[in-house]
Short mmCIF file of C-alpha atoms in Angstrom, two decimals:
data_model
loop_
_atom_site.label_atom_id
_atom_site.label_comp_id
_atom_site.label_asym_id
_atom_site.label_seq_id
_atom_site.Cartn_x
_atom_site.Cartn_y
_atom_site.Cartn_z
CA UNK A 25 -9.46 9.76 -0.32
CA UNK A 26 -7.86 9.92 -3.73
CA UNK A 27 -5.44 7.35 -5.33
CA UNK A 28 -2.71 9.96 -5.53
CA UNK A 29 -2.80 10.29 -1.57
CA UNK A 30 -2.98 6.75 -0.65
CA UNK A 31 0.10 6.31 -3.38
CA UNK A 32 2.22 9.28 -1.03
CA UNK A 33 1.36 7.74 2.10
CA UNK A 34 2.66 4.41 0.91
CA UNK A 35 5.69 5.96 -0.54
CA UNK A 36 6.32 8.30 2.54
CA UNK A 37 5.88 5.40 5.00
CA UNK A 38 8.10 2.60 2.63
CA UNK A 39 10.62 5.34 2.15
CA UNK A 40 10.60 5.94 5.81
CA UNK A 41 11.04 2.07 7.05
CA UNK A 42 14.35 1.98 4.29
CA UNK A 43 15.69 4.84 6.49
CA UNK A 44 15.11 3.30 9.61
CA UNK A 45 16.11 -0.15 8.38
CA UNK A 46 19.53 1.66 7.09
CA UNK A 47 19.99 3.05 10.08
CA UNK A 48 19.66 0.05 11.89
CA UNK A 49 21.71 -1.86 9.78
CA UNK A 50 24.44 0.27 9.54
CA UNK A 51 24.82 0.85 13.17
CA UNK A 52 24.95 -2.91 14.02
CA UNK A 53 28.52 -2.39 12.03
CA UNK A 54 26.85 -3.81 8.47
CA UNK A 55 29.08 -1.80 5.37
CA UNK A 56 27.48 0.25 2.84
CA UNK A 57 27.35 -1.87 0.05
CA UNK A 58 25.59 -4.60 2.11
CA UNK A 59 22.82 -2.51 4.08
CA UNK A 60 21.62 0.13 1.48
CA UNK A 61 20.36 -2.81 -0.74
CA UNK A 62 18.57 -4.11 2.24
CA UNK A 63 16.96 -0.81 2.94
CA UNK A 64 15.94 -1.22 -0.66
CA UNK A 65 14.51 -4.32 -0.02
CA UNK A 66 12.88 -3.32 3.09
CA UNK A 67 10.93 -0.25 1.46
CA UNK A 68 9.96 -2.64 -1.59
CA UNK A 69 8.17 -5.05 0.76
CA UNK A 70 6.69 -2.41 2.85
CA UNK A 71 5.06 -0.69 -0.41
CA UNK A 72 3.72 -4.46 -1.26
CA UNK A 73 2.38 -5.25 1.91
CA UNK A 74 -0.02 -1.86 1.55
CA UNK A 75 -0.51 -2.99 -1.97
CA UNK A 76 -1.68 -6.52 -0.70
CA UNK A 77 -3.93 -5.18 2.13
CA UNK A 78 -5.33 -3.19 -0.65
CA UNK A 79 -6.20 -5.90 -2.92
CA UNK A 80 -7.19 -8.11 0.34
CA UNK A 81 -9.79 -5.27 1.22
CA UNK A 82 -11.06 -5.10 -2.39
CA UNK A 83 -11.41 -9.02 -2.61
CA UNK A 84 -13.26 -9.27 0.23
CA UNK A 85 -15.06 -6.04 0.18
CA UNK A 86 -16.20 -6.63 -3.50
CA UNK A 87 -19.77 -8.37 -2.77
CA UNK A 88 -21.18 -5.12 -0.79
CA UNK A 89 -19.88 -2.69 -3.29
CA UNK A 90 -21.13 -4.50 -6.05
CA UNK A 91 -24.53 -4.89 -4.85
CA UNK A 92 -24.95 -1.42 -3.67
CA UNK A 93 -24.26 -0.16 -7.15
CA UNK A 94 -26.83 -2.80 -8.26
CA UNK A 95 -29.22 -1.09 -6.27
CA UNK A 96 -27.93 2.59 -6.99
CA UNK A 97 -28.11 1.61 -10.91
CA UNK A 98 -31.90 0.28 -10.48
CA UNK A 99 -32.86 3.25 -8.67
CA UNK A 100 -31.69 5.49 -11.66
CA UNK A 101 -32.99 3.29 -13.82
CA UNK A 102 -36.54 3.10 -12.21
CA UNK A 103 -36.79 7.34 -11.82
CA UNK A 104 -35.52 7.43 -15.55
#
């Protein structure tokens, strides 16, 4: 899975959660001015939170990876 994709499907579901959250607000009677920069802020903290699980998952993921490619690099290193 490529950067480029992940980066879509973060926008698509951030941009997605402003709607809803626009919706939402503006059918509870909220005005314009008030609720779009809440949807704003809604699809700003959605985009972090997949941001933070990302750097979560590489923080605690980081000891395998880095020893695998330990081993892959010895391996080349050894047939060289």
């Amino acid at each position: 899975m490529s950067s480029s994709w992940r980066s879509k499907i973060r926008s698509a579901f951030a941009l997605v959660a402003a709607v809803f959250a626009g919706w939402w607000l503006s059918g509870i009677g909220w005005p314009w001015w008030a609720w779009l920069p809440a949807a704003i802020l809604v699809a700003m903290a959605v985009y972090m939170t997949f941001v933070f699980g990302w750097f979560l998952y590489r923080k605690l993921t980081y000891e395998p990876f880095a020893r695998a490619a330990k081993r892959r690099n010895r391996a080349a290193a050894a047939e060289e």
